[in-house]
Amino acid sequence: MAEKLSTSPYKGSRDFYPEEMALRKWMFSKVRGVLESFAFQEYDGPLLEPFELYAAKTGDEIVNQQLYSFTDRGDRKMAIRPEMTPTLARMVAAKVQELPKPIRWYSIPNLWRYERPQRGRLREHWQINVDLLGGNVEQSNAEVLAIAGAIFKSFGGEQFVEIRFNNRRLMDAFFAHLELGAEGSYALGKLIDAKAKMNPEAFAVELQKILEANSKQASDVPAKTLIFQSFLASDLAGLSKIAGLKDSAEFIKATQELLDFEKQLSNRKLPVKTKFDPSIMRGLDYYTGIVFEAYDLSPENNRALFGGGRYDNLIGLFSKSELSGIGFGLGDVTLMHFLETHKLLPVNQDSQLIYIGCADEALIPHSFDLESQLRGQQRAVVSGQGFDSLKSHLKAASRVQARYFIGLLGDEWARGKVILKDLKTGQQSELSVKDELAKFLAAT
Ligand code: HAM
């Protein structure tokens, strides 16, 4: 006999049975509410994009190790989207002249990355993308973080979140100061990005390798190691004490940007904690300015809750125009873990479903009339399939978790009445179809 097919979903993807789907819908509808209250508009794009869209700027790890790519029947190299930002850039670039600025857009696409599935990381996830393009840089940077804060506040979890930020320009100035060349700087950036996932010994070994391979003289390596360590341990005020750094014009500009950013954040009184952190690098290559990641302060959720940053040149991949933007992506997996950890999921909502049970074959057309009438009043209604005893209908009603049961029986119906039972309280009464039933339902 042929082997049966597996009922498991593909590794790293999930089935959403109605209960899980209800939670996902609840979560996204809250987020949509917040985003629309900030005047953000929803957009969407295709699941498939040309491979080159990601090859240009998405970064090595995603492109070389995680992309689902294939050649289509017309010999085009395609990819399933691993992130939304390149699609956003393409869509904005296509209409850059006509779109009113600033552009405030959001989307909740499902994305695919070939990851090793683990807590907080799957192969398919949904990602809330929030992006603001073409606005005043300082104002937009802070607005986007304020939105992130408002999302967590809407769930009642703002006290558990810390947003850690940095500036890619600061990192460029620092790497230039270390004189590691383009390749060494890139490698060091990737190493810093991976730091949270590595043990300290392995990190130190990799650091030495990069410094040795990219320094003109081996004798420079110990001093560079010390500079590196004090840089990563420094707060914003302490950076200028690092030997030689404070004289770099790039460094002065980058730290000023960070100070301005801190000021903007404090003006907006964010509900979540925020902190400068020189180890926030972000894996994606297109960021050019402020970058940030948010963490759950509870230790069991150690993956970033969301991440994002400013990108200056992304539209330039498609058009001569320039339009700078800032945005972030917040995944459904990490958000759901966060809500579970802090017990912020909704307790079971009371069902309001009405079940109509018909105990007499001749009354079936009337039961359908009643059903359409109730549905016309925006009530959720289901009818028992066929006529049956009241007892069987009541059982079926509780199986579908109905709140109200309406029974149509021959004698009662002849007197213009139905049976109504509140399945939560157990109260049962006879109501006239004409006015008592409508009154009762209007009051519930
Ligand atoms: P990202 O850091 O790659 O950024 O992803 C952002 C967030 O998406 C992560 O912090 C996490 O919540 C979620 N996420 C990413 N990969 C997975 C996964 N394999 N499983 C579960 N959740 C995941 C971006 O994708 C940028 N495009 C975000 C952005 C928008 N930047 C500017 N605008």
CSV table of C-alpha atoms and ligand atoms in Angstrom, one decimal:
chain,number,residue,atom,x,y,z
A,1,MET,CA,0.0,0.0,0.0
A,2,ALA,CA,1.3,3.5,-0.9
A,3,GLU,CA,2.5,5.4,2.2
A,4,LYS,CA,0.1,8.1,3.4
A,5,LEU,CA,1.2,11.7,3.0
A,6,SER,CA,2.3,13.6,6.1
A,7,THR,CA,-0.2,15.9,7.7
A,8,SER,CA,2.6,18.1,9.2
A,9,PRO,CA,3.1,21.5,7.6
A,10,TYR,CA,6.5,22.2,5.9
A,11,LYS,CA,9.3,22.6,8.5
A,12,GLY,CA,9.4,26.1,9.8
A,13,SER,CA,5.9,27.0,8.6
A,14,ARG,CA,2.7,26.9,10.6
A,15,ASP,CA,-0.9,25.9,10.1
A,16,PHE,CA,-3.3,28.4,11.7
A,17,TYR,CA,-6.2,26.5,13.0
A,18,PRO,CA,-9.2,28.7,13.8
A,19,GLU,CA,-8.1,29.3,17.3
A,20,GLU,CA,-4.6,30.5,16.3
A,21,MET,CA,-6.0,32.4,13.4
A,22,ALA,CA,-8.3,34.3,15.7
A,23,LEU,CA,-5.3,35.3,17.8
A,24,ARG,CA,-3.3,36.4,14.7
A,25,LYS,CA,-6.3,38.4,13.5
A,26,TRP,CA,-6.7,40.0,16.9
A,27,MET,CA,-3.0,40.9,17.1
A,28,PHE,CA,-2.9,42.4,13.6
A,29,SER,CA,-6.1,44.3,14.0
A,30,LYS,CA,-4.8,46.0,17.1
A,31,VAL,CA,-1.6,46.9,15.2
A,32,ARG,CA,-3.6,48.2,12.2
A,33,GLY,CA,-5.6,50.4,14.6
A,34,VAL,CA,-2.4,52.0,16.0
A,35,LEU,CA,-0.9,52.5,12.6
A,36,GLU,CA,-4.0,54.0,11.1
A,37,SER,CA,-4.2,56.3,14.1
A,38,PHE,CA,-0.8,57.6,13.0
A,39,ALA,CA,-2.2,58.2,9.5
A,40,PHE,CA,-0.3,55.2,8.0
A,41,GLN,CA,-1.8,53.6,4.9
A,42,GLU,CA,-1.7,49.9,4.1
A,43,TYR,CA,-0.1,48.6,0.9
A,44,ASP,CA,0.9,45.1,-0.4
A,45,GLY,CA,3.0,43.6,-3.2
A,46,PRO,CA,3.8,40.2,-4.7
A,47,LEU,CA,5.2,37.2,-3.0
A,48,LEU,CA,7.7,36.7,-5.8
A,49,GLU,CA,10.3,39.2,-6.9
A,50,PRO,CA,13.3,39.1,-9.3
A,51,PHE,CA,16.3,37.6,-7.5
A,52,GLU,CA,18.4,40.8,-8.2
A,53,LEU,CA,16.1,42.8,-6.0
A,54,TYR,CA,17.6,41.2,-3.0
A,55,ALA,CA,21.1,40.5,-4.4
A,56,ALA,CA,21.9,44.2,-4.5
A,57,LYS,CA,21.4,45.3,-0.9
A,58,THR,CA,19.7,42.7,1.4
A,59,GLY,CA,23.0,41.3,2.7
A,60,ASP,CA,25.0,38.1,2.4
A,61,GLU,CA,23.3,36.0,5.0
A,62,ILE,CA,19.8,36.3,3.6
A,63,VAL,CA,20.9,36.2,-0.1
A,64,ASN,CA,23.4,33.3,0.1
A,65,GLN,CA,22.0,31.2,2.9
A,66,GLN,CA,18.3,32.0,3.3
A,67,LEU,CA,16.7,33.0,0.1
A,68,TYR,CA,14.1,30.6,-1.6
A,69,SER,CA,15.1,31.2,-5.2
A,70,PHE,CA,14.2,29.3,-8.4
A,71,THR,CA,14.2,29.7,-12.1
A,72,ASP,CA,10.7,30.2,-13.6
A,73,ARG,CA,9.4,28.7,-16.8
A,74,GLY,CA,10.6,31.7,-18.7
A,75,ASP,CA,14.2,31.3,-17.4
A,76,ARG,CA,13.9,34.2,-15.0
A,77,LYS,CA,15.7,33.9,-11.7
A,78,MET,CA,13.1,34.6,-9.0
A,79,ALA,CA,12.9,34.7,-5.2
A,80,ILE,CA,10.2,34.4,-2.6
A,81,ARG,CA,10.4,37.6,-0.6
A,82,PRO,CA,12.5,37.3,2.5
A,83,GLU,CA,11.7,40.9,3.5
A,84,MET,CA,9.5,43.7,2.3
A,85,THR,CA,11.8,46.7,2.1
A,86,PRO,CA,13.0,46.1,-1.5
A,87,THR,CA,9.4,45.7,-2.7
A,88,LEU,CA,8.5,48.9,-0.9
A,89,ALA,CA,11.5,50.7,-2.5
A,90,ARG,CA,10.5,49.4,-6.0
A,91,MET,CA,6.9,50.4,-5.6
A,92,VAL,CA,7.8,53.9,-4.3
A,93,ALA,CA,10.4,54.4,-7.0
A,94,ALA,CA,7.8,53.5,-9.7
A,95,LYS,CA,5.7,56.5,-8.6
A,96,VAL,CA,8.2,58.6,-6.8
A,97,GLN,CA,7.2,61.9,-8.5
A,98,GLU,CA,3.4,61.6,-8.0
A,99,LEU,CA,3.3,60.2,-4.4
A,100,PRO,CA,2.5,62.9,-1.9
A,101,LYS,CA,5.3,63.2,0.7
A,102,PRO,CA,6.0,62.2,3.4
A,103,ILE,CA,4.9,58.7,2.5
A,104,ARG,CA,3.5,56.8,5.5
A,105,TRP,CA,3.0,53.2,4.6
A,106,TYR,CA,2.6,49.9,6.3
A,107,SER,CA,2.2,46.3,5.3
A,108,ILE,CA,1.9,42.9,6.9
A,109,PRO,CA,3.4,40.5,4.4
A,110,ASN,CA,4.3,36.9,4.9
A,111,LEU,CA,8.0,36.3,4.3
A,112,TRP,CA,10.2,33.3,3.8
A,113,ARG,CA,13.7,32.7,4.9
A,114,TYR,CA,15.5,29.3,4.9
A,115,GLU,CA,16.5,29.4,8.6
A,116,ARG,CA,17.2,26.7,11.1
A,117,PRO,CA,13.9,26.8,13.0
A,118,GLN,CA,14.2,27.8,16.6
A,119,ARG,CA,12.4,29.9,19.2
A,120,GLY,CA,11.7,33.2,17.6
A,121,ARG,CA,12.9,32.2,14.1
A,122,LEU,CA,10.9,30.2,11.6
A,123,ARG,CA,11.0,29.8,7.8
A,124,GLU,CA,7.7,31.6,7.3
A,125,HIS,CA,6.7,34.6,9.3
A,126,TRP,CA,4.5,37.6,9.0
A,127,GLN,CA,6.2,40.9,9.4
A,128,ILE,CA,4.6,44.2,10.3
A,129,ASN,CA,6.5,46.8,8.2
A,130,VAL,CA,6.2,50.4,9.0
A,131,ASP,CA,8.1,52.9,6.8
A,132,LEU,CA,8.2,56.7,6.5
A,133,LEU,CA,9.8,58.1,3.4
A,134,GLY,CA,10.5,61.6,2.2
A,135,GLY,CA,9.9,63.4,5.6
A,136,ASN,CA,12.1,65.5,7.7
A,137,VAL,CA,14.9,63.2,8.9
A,138,GLU,CA,15.0,64.0,12.6
A,139,GLN,CA,11.2,64.1,13.0
A,140,SER,CA,10.7,60.9,11.0
A,141,ASN,CA,13.3,59.0,12.9
A,142,ALA,CA,11.5,59.7,16.2
A,143,GLU,CA,8.0,59.3,14.8
A,144,VAL,CA,8.7,55.7,13.7
A,145,LEU,CA,10.0,54.8,17.1
A,146,ALA,CA,7.1,56.5,18.8
A,147,ILE,CA,4.8,54.3,16.6
A,148,ALA,CA,6.7,51.2,17.8
A,149,GLY,CA,6.2,52.3,21.4
A,150,ALA,CA,2.5,52.9,20.8
A,151,ILE,CA,2.1,49.4,19.4
A,152,PHE,CA,3.5,47.9,22.6
A,153,LYS,CA,1.5,50.2,24.7
A,154,SER,CA,-1.7,49.2,22.9
A,155,PHE,CA,-1.1,45.6,24.1
A,156,GLY,CA,-0.3,46.9,27.7
A,157,GLY,CA,3.4,45.6,27.4
A,158,GLU,CA,5.4,48.8,27.0
A,159,GLN,CA,7.2,48.4,30.3
A,160,PHE,CA,8.9,45.2,29.1
A,161,VAL,CA,10.5,46.7,26.0
A,162,GLU,CA,13.8,48.3,25.4
A,163,ILE,CA,14.8,49.9,22.0
A,164,ARG,CA,18.5,49.9,21.5
A,165,PHE,CA,19.8,52.3,18.8
A,166,ASN,CA,23.0,53.2,17.1
A,167,ASN,CA,24.1,55.1,14.0
A,168,ARG,CA,25.7,53.3,10.9
A,169,ARG,CA,27.6,56.6,10.3
A,170,LEU,CA,29.2,56.2,13.7
A,171,MET,CA,30.3,52.7,12.8
A,172,ASP,CA,31.7,53.9,9.5
A,173,ALA,CA,33.7,56.6,11.4
A,174,PHE,CA,34.9,54.0,13.9
A,175,PHE,CA,35.9,51.5,11.3
A,176,ALA,CA,37.8,54.2,9.4
A,177,HIS,CA,39.6,55.0,12.6
A,178,LEU,CA,40.6,51.4,13.0
A,179,GLU,CA,42.0,51.5,9.4
A,180,LEU,CA,40.7,48.1,8.4
A,181,GLY,CA,39.9,48.9,4.8
A,182,ALA,CA,36.5,48.2,3.1
A,183,GLU,CA,36.7,44.4,3.5
A,184,GLY,CA,37.9,44.4,7.1
A,185,SER,CA,35.2,47.0,8.0
A,186,TYR,CA,32.5,44.9,6.4
A,187,ALA,CA,33.7,41.8,8.2
A,188,LEU,CA,33.8,43.6,11.5
A,189,GLY,CA,30.3,44.9,11.0
A,190,LYS,CA,29.0,41.4,10.4
A,191,LEU,CA,30.8,40.1,13.5
A,192,ILE,CA,29.3,42.8,15.7
A,193,ASP,CA,25.9,41.9,14.3
A,194,ALA,CA,26.4,38.3,15.2
A,195,LYS,CA,27.8,39.1,18.7
A,196,ALA,CA,24.6,38.3,20.6
A,197,LYS,CA,24.4,34.9,19.1
A,198,MET,CA,28.0,33.9,19.8
A,199,ASN,CA,29.9,32.9,22.9
A,200,PRO,CA,32.5,35.5,24.1
A,201,GLU,CA,35.5,33.2,23.3
A,202,ALA,CA,34.4,32.5,19.8
A,203,PHE,CA,33.7,36.3,19.3
A,204,ALA,CA,37.3,37.1,20.6
A,205,VAL,CA,38.8,34.6,18.2
A,206,GLU,CA,37.0,36.0,15.2
A,207,LEU,CA,37.8,39.5,16.2
A,208,GLN,CA,41.5,38.7,16.3
A,209,LYS,CA,41.3,37.1,12.9
A,210,ILE,CA,39.7,40.2,11.3
A,211,LEU,CA,42.1,42.6,13.0
A,212,GLU,CA,45.1,40.5,12.0
A,213,ALA,CA,44.0,40.0,8.4
A,214,ASN,CA,43.2,43.7,7.9
A,215,SER,CA,45.9,45.6,9.8
A,216,LYS,CA,49.1,46.7,8.0
A,217,GLN,CA,51.2,45.7,11.0
A,218,ALA,CA,50.7,42.9,13.4
A,219,SER,CA,52.0,45.1,16.2
A,220,ASP,CA,48.8,47.4,15.8
A,221,VAL,CA,46.5,44.5,16.7
A,222,PRO,CA,46.6,44.7,20.6
A,223,ALA,CA,46.0,48.5,20.6
A,224,LYS,CA,43.1,48.1,18.1
A,225,THR,CA,41.6,45.3,20.3
A,226,LEU,CA,41.6,47.6,23.3
A,227,ILE,CA,40.0,50.5,21.3
A,228,PHE,CA,37.4,48.0,20.0
A,229,GLN,CA,36.6,46.8,23.5
A,230,SER,CA,36.2,50.3,25.0
A,231,PHE,CA,34.1,51.3,22.0
A,232,LEU,CA,31.6,48.5,22.5
A,233,ALA,CA,31.4,49.1,26.3
A,234,SER,CA,30.9,52.9,25.9
A,235,ASP,CA,27.8,55.0,26.4
A,236,LEU,CA,27.2,58.0,24.1
A,237,ALA,CA,29.0,60.5,26.4
A,238,GLY,CA,32.0,58.2,26.8
A,239,LEU,CA,32.7,57.7,23.0
A,240,SER,CA,34.7,60.9,22.7
A,241,LYS,CA,37.2,59.7,25.3
A,242,ILE,CA,38.3,56.9,23.0
A,243,ALA,CA,41.8,57.7,21.8
A,244,GLY,CA,41.9,59.6,18.5
A,245,LEU,CA,38.2,59.2,17.7
A,246,LYS,CA,37.0,62.6,18.7
A,247,ASP,CA,39.1,64.4,16.1
A,248,SER,CA,37.3,62.7,13.2
A,249,ALA,CA,34.8,65.0,11.4
A,250,GLU,CA,32.6,62.0,10.6
A,251,PHE,CA,32.6,60.9,14.2
A,252,ILE,CA,31.6,64.4,15.4
A,253,LYS,CA,28.7,64.4,12.8
A,254,ALA,CA,27.5,60.9,13.7
A,255,THR,CA,27.5,61.5,17.5
A,256,GLN,CA,25.7,64.8,17.0
A,257,GLU,CA,23.0,62.9,15.0
A,258,LEU,CA,22.7,60.5,17.9
A,259,LEU,CA,22.4,63.3,20.4
A,260,ASP,CA,19.7,65.0,18.3
A,261,PHE,CA,17.9,61.6,18.0
A,262,GLU,CA,17.9,61.2,21.8
A,263,LYS,CA,16.5,64.7,22.1
A,264,GLN,CA,13.7,64.0,19.7
A,265,LEU,CA,12.9,60.8,21.5
A,266,SER,CA,12.7,62.6,24.8
A,267,ASN,CA,10.4,65.3,23.3
A,268,ARG,CA,8.0,62.6,22.4
A,269,LYS,CA,8.1,60.9,25.8
A,270,LEU,CA,8.1,57.3,24.4
A,271,PRO,CA,6.3,54.8,26.6
A,272,VAL,CA,9.2,52.3,26.1
A,273,LYS,CA,12.8,52.4,27.3
A,274,THR,CA,15.4,53.5,24.8
A,275,LYS,CA,19.2,53.3,25.0
A,276,PHE,CA,22.2,53.9,22.8
A,277,ASP,CA,24.0,50.6,22.1
A,278,PRO,CA,27.2,50.6,19.9
A,279,SER,CA,26.7,46.9,19.3
A,280,ILE,CA,23.5,47.4,17.2
A,281,MET,CA,24.7,47.0,13.7
A,282,ARG,CA,21.8,45.3,11.8
A,283,GLY,CA,22.4,42.6,9.2
A,284,LEU,CA,20.9,44.3,6.2
A,285,ASP,CA,23.3,46.3,4.0
A,286,TYR,CA,21.0,49.2,3.0
A,287,TYR,CA,21.0,51.1,6.3
A,288,THR,CA,22.9,54.3,6.3
A,289,GLY,CA,22.0,56.2,9.4
A,290,ILE,CA,20.1,55.5,12.7
A,291,VAL,CA,19.5,51.8,13.2
A,292,PHE,CA,17.7,50.1,16.1
A,293,GLU,CA,16.5,46.9,17.5
A,294,ALA,CA,14.0,46.2,20.3
A,295,TYR,CA,14.4,43.6,23.0
A,296,ASP,CA,12.0,42.0,25.4
A,297,LEU,CA,13.5,42.6,28.9
A,298,SER,CA,12.4,39.1,29.8
A,299,PRO,CA,15.3,36.7,29.3
A,300,GLU,CA,13.4,33.8,27.6
A,301,ASN,CA,12.8,35.9,24.5
A,302,ASN,CA,16.3,36.8,23.5
A,303,ARG,CA,15.7,37.4,19.8
A,304,ALA,CA,15.1,41.0,18.6
A,305,LEU,CA,11.4,41.9,18.8
A,306,PHE,CA,11.8,44.2,15.8
A,307,GLY,CA,14.5,45.9,13.9
A,308,GLY,CA,14.9,48.7,11.5
A,309,GLY,CA,16.7,51.9,10.5
A,310,ARG,CA,17.3,54.7,8.0
A,311,TYR,CA,18.1,53.9,4.4
A,312,ASP,CA,19.2,56.8,2.1
A,313,ASN,CA,19.9,55.2,-1.2
A,314,LEU,CA,17.4,52.3,-1.7
A,315,ILE,CA,15.2,54.1,-4.2
A,316,GLY,CA,18.4,54.8,-6.2
A,317,LEU,CA,18.4,51.1,-7.2
A,318,PHE,CA,15.5,51.9,-9.5
A,319,SER,CA,15.5,55.5,-10.4
A,320,LYS,CA,17.7,58.7,-10.5
A,321,SER,CA,15.6,60.2,-7.7
A,322,GLU,CA,16.7,60.1,-4.2
A,323,LEU,CA,14.3,59.6,-1.3
A,324,SER,CA,15.5,58.8,2.2
A,325,GLY,CA,13.3,56.6,4.5
A,326,ILE,CA,13.2,55.0,7.8
A,327,GLY,CA,11.2,52.0,9.0
A,328,PHE,CA,11.1,48.8,10.9
A,329,GLY,CA,9.9,45.2,10.7
A,330,LEU,CA,8.1,43.5,13.6
A,331,GLY,CA,7.6,39.8,13.3
A,332,ASP,CA,4.4,37.9,14.4
A,333,VAL,CA,6.5,35.1,16.0
A,334,THR,CA,8.4,37.4,18.3
A,335,LEU,CA,5.4,39.5,19.1
A,336,MET,CA,3.3,36.5,19.9
A,337,HIS,CA,6.0,35.1,22.3
A,338,PHE,CA,6.2,38.5,23.9
A,339,LEU,CA,2.4,38.6,24.4
A,340,GLU,CA,2.4,35.1,25.8
A,341,THR,CA,5.3,35.7,28.1
A,342,HIS,CA,3.7,38.8,29.6
A,343,LYS,CA,0.2,37.3,29.7
A,344,LEU,CA,-1.2,39.9,27.4
A,345,LEU,CA,-3.3,37.7,25.2
A,346,PRO,CA,-7.0,38.3,25.3
A,347,VAL,CA,-9.1,36.0,27.6
A,348,ASN,CA,-11.7,34.1,25.7
A,349,GLN,CA,-14.2,36.5,24.2
A,350,ASP,CA,-17.8,35.6,24.9
A,351,SER,CA,-19.4,34.1,21.8
A,352,GLN,CA,-22.5,35.9,20.5
A,353,LEU,CA,-23.3,33.2,18.0
A,354,ILE,CA,-27.0,32.4,17.5
A,355,TYR,CA,-28.0,28.8,16.7
A,356,ILE,CA,-31.4,28.1,15.2
A,357,GLY,CA,-32.7,24.6,15.7
A,358,CYS,CA,-35.8,23.4,13.9
A,359,ALA,CA,-37.7,20.5,15.3
A,360,ASP,CA,-40.3,20.3,12.6
A,361,GLU,CA,-39.7,19.7,8.9
A,362,ALA,CA,-42.5,22.1,7.9
A,363,LEU,CA,-40.8,24.9,9.7
A,364,ILE,CA,-37.5,24.7,7.9
A,365,PRO,CA,-38.3,27.5,5.4
A,366,HIS,CA,-39.2,29.7,8.4
A,367,SER,CA,-36.0,28.9,10.1
A,368,PHE,CA,-34.0,30.1,7.0
A,369,ASP,CA,-36.1,33.3,6.9
A,370,LEU,CA,-35.3,34.0,10.5
A,371,GLU,CA,-31.6,33.2,9.9
A,372,SER,CA,-31.4,35.7,7.0
A,373,GLN,CA,-33.3,38.3,9.0
A,374,LEU,CA,-30.9,38.0,11.9
A,375,ARG,CA,-27.8,38.0,9.6
A,376,GLY,CA,-29.2,41.2,8.1
A,377,GLN,CA,-29.0,42.7,11.6
A,378,GLN,CA,-25.3,41.8,11.6
A,379,ARG,CA,-25.7,38.8,13.9
A,380,ALA,CA,-23.6,35.7,13.4
A,381,VAL,CA,-26.1,32.9,12.9
A,382,VAL,CA,-25.9,29.2,12.1
A,383,SER,CA,-28.8,26.8,11.5
A,384,GLY,CA,-28.9,23.2,12.6
A,385,GLN,CA,-28.6,21.0,9.5
A,386,GLY,CA,-32.1,19.6,9.0
A,387,PHE,CA,-34.8,19.1,11.6
A,388,ASP,CA,-34.1,17.1,14.7
A,389,SER,CA,-35.1,16.9,18.4
A,390,LEU,CA,-34.6,19.9,20.5
A,391,LYS,CA,-32.1,17.9,22.6
A,392,SER,CA,-29.9,17.1,19.6
A,393,HIS,CA,-30.0,20.7,18.5
A,394,LEU,CA,-29.0,21.9,21.9
A,395,LYS,CA,-26.0,19.5,21.9
A,396,ALA,CA,-25.0,20.7,18.4
A,397,ALA,CA,-25.4,24.4,19.5
A,398,SER,CA,-22.9,23.8,22.4
A,399,ARG,CA,-20.5,22.0,20.1
A,400,VAL,CA,-20.3,25.2,17.9
A,401,GLN,CA,-20.0,27.3,21.1
A,402,ALA,CA,-23.2,29.3,20.4
A,403,ARG,CA,-24.3,31.7,23.0
A,404,TYR,CA,-28.0,31.7,22.1
A,405,PHE,CA,-30.3,28.9,21.0
A,406,ILE,CA,-33.5,29.6,19.1
A,407,GLY,CA,-35.8,26.6,18.8
A,408,LEU,CA,-38.7,26.4,16.3
A,409,LEU,CA,-41.3,23.8,17.4
A,410,GLY,CA,-44.7,23.2,15.7
A,411,ASP,CA,-47.1,24.2,18.5
A,412,GLU,CA,-45.1,27.2,19.7
A,413,TRP,CA,-44.6,28.5,16.2
A,414,ALA,CA,-48.4,28.2,15.6
A,415,ARG,CA,-48.8,30.6,18.5
A,416,GLY,CA,-46.2,33.0,17.0
A,417,LYS,CA,-43.5,32.0,19.5
A,418,VAL,CA,-40.0,30.5,19.6
A,419,ILE,CA,-37.9,29.0,22.4
A,420,LEU,CA,-34.9,31.1,23.4
A,421,LYS,CA,-32.2,29.7,25.6
A,422,ASP,CA,-29.1,31.6,26.8
A,423,LEU,CA,-26.6,28.8,26.7
A,424,LYS,CA,-24.2,30.6,29.1
A,425,THR,CA,-26.7,31.3,31.9
A,426,GLY,CA,-29.1,28.3,31.1
A,427,GLN,CA,-32.1,30.7,31.1
A,428,GLN,CA,-34.9,29.6,28.8
A,429,SER,CA,-38.1,31.4,27.8
A,430,GLU,CA,-40.7,31.6,25.1
A,431,LEU,CA,-40.7,34.8,23.1
A,432,SER,CA,-42.9,36.1,20.4
A,433,VAL,CA,-41.2,36.2,17.1
A,434,LYS,CA,-42.7,39.5,16.2
A,435,ASP,CA,-41.4,41.8,18.9
A,436,GLU,CA,-40.0,40.0,22.0
A,437,LEU,CA,-37.3,38.2,20.1
A,438,ALA,CA,-36.1,41.4,18.3
A,439,LYS,CA,-36.2,43.3,21.6
A,440,PHE,CA,-34.2,40.6,23.4
A,441,LEU,CA,-31.6,40.5,20.7
A,442,ALA,CA,-31.3,44.2,20.4
A,443,ALA,CA,-30.5,44.3,24.1
A,444,THR,CA,-27.7,41.7,23.8
B,1,HAM,P1,14.9,42.1,10.0
B,1,HAM,O1,15.7,42.5,11.2
B,1,HAM,O2,15.5,41.1,9.1
B,1,HAM,O3,14.6,43.4,9.2
B,1,HAM,O4,13.6,41.5,10.5
B,1,HAM,C1,12.7,42.3,11.3
B,1,HAM,C2,12.0,41.5,12.3
B,1,HAM,O5,11.3,40.4,11.7
B,1,HAM,C3,12.9,40.7,13.3
B,1,HAM,O6,13.2,41.5,14.4
B,1,HAM,C4,11.9,39.6,13.7
B,1,HAM,O7,10.9,40.1,14.6
B,1,HAM,C5,11.2,39.3,12.5
B,1,HAM,N1,11.9,38.2,11.8
B,1,HAM,C6,12.9,38.2,10.8
B,1,HAM,N2,13.2,37.0,10.4
B,1,HAM,C7,12.4,36.1,11.1
B,1,HAM,C8,12.2,34.7,11.1
B,1,HAM,N3,13.0,33.9,10.3
B,1,HAM,N4,11.3,34.2,11.9
B,1,HAM,C9,10.5,35.0,12.7
B,1,HAM,N5,10.6,36.3,12.7
B,1,HAM,C10,11.5,36.9,11.9
B,1,HAM,C11,13.9,43.5,8.0
B,1,HAM,O8,13.4,42.5,7.5
B,1,HAM,C12,13.8,44.9,7.5
B,1,HAM,N6,13.4,44.8,6.1
B,1,HAM,C13,12.9,45.7,8.3
B,1,HAM,C14,12.7,47.1,7.8
B,1,HAM,C15,11.6,47.7,7.4
B,1,HAM,N7,13.7,48.0,7.8
B,1,HAM,C16,13.2,49.1,7.3
B,1,HAM,N8,11.9,48.9,7.0
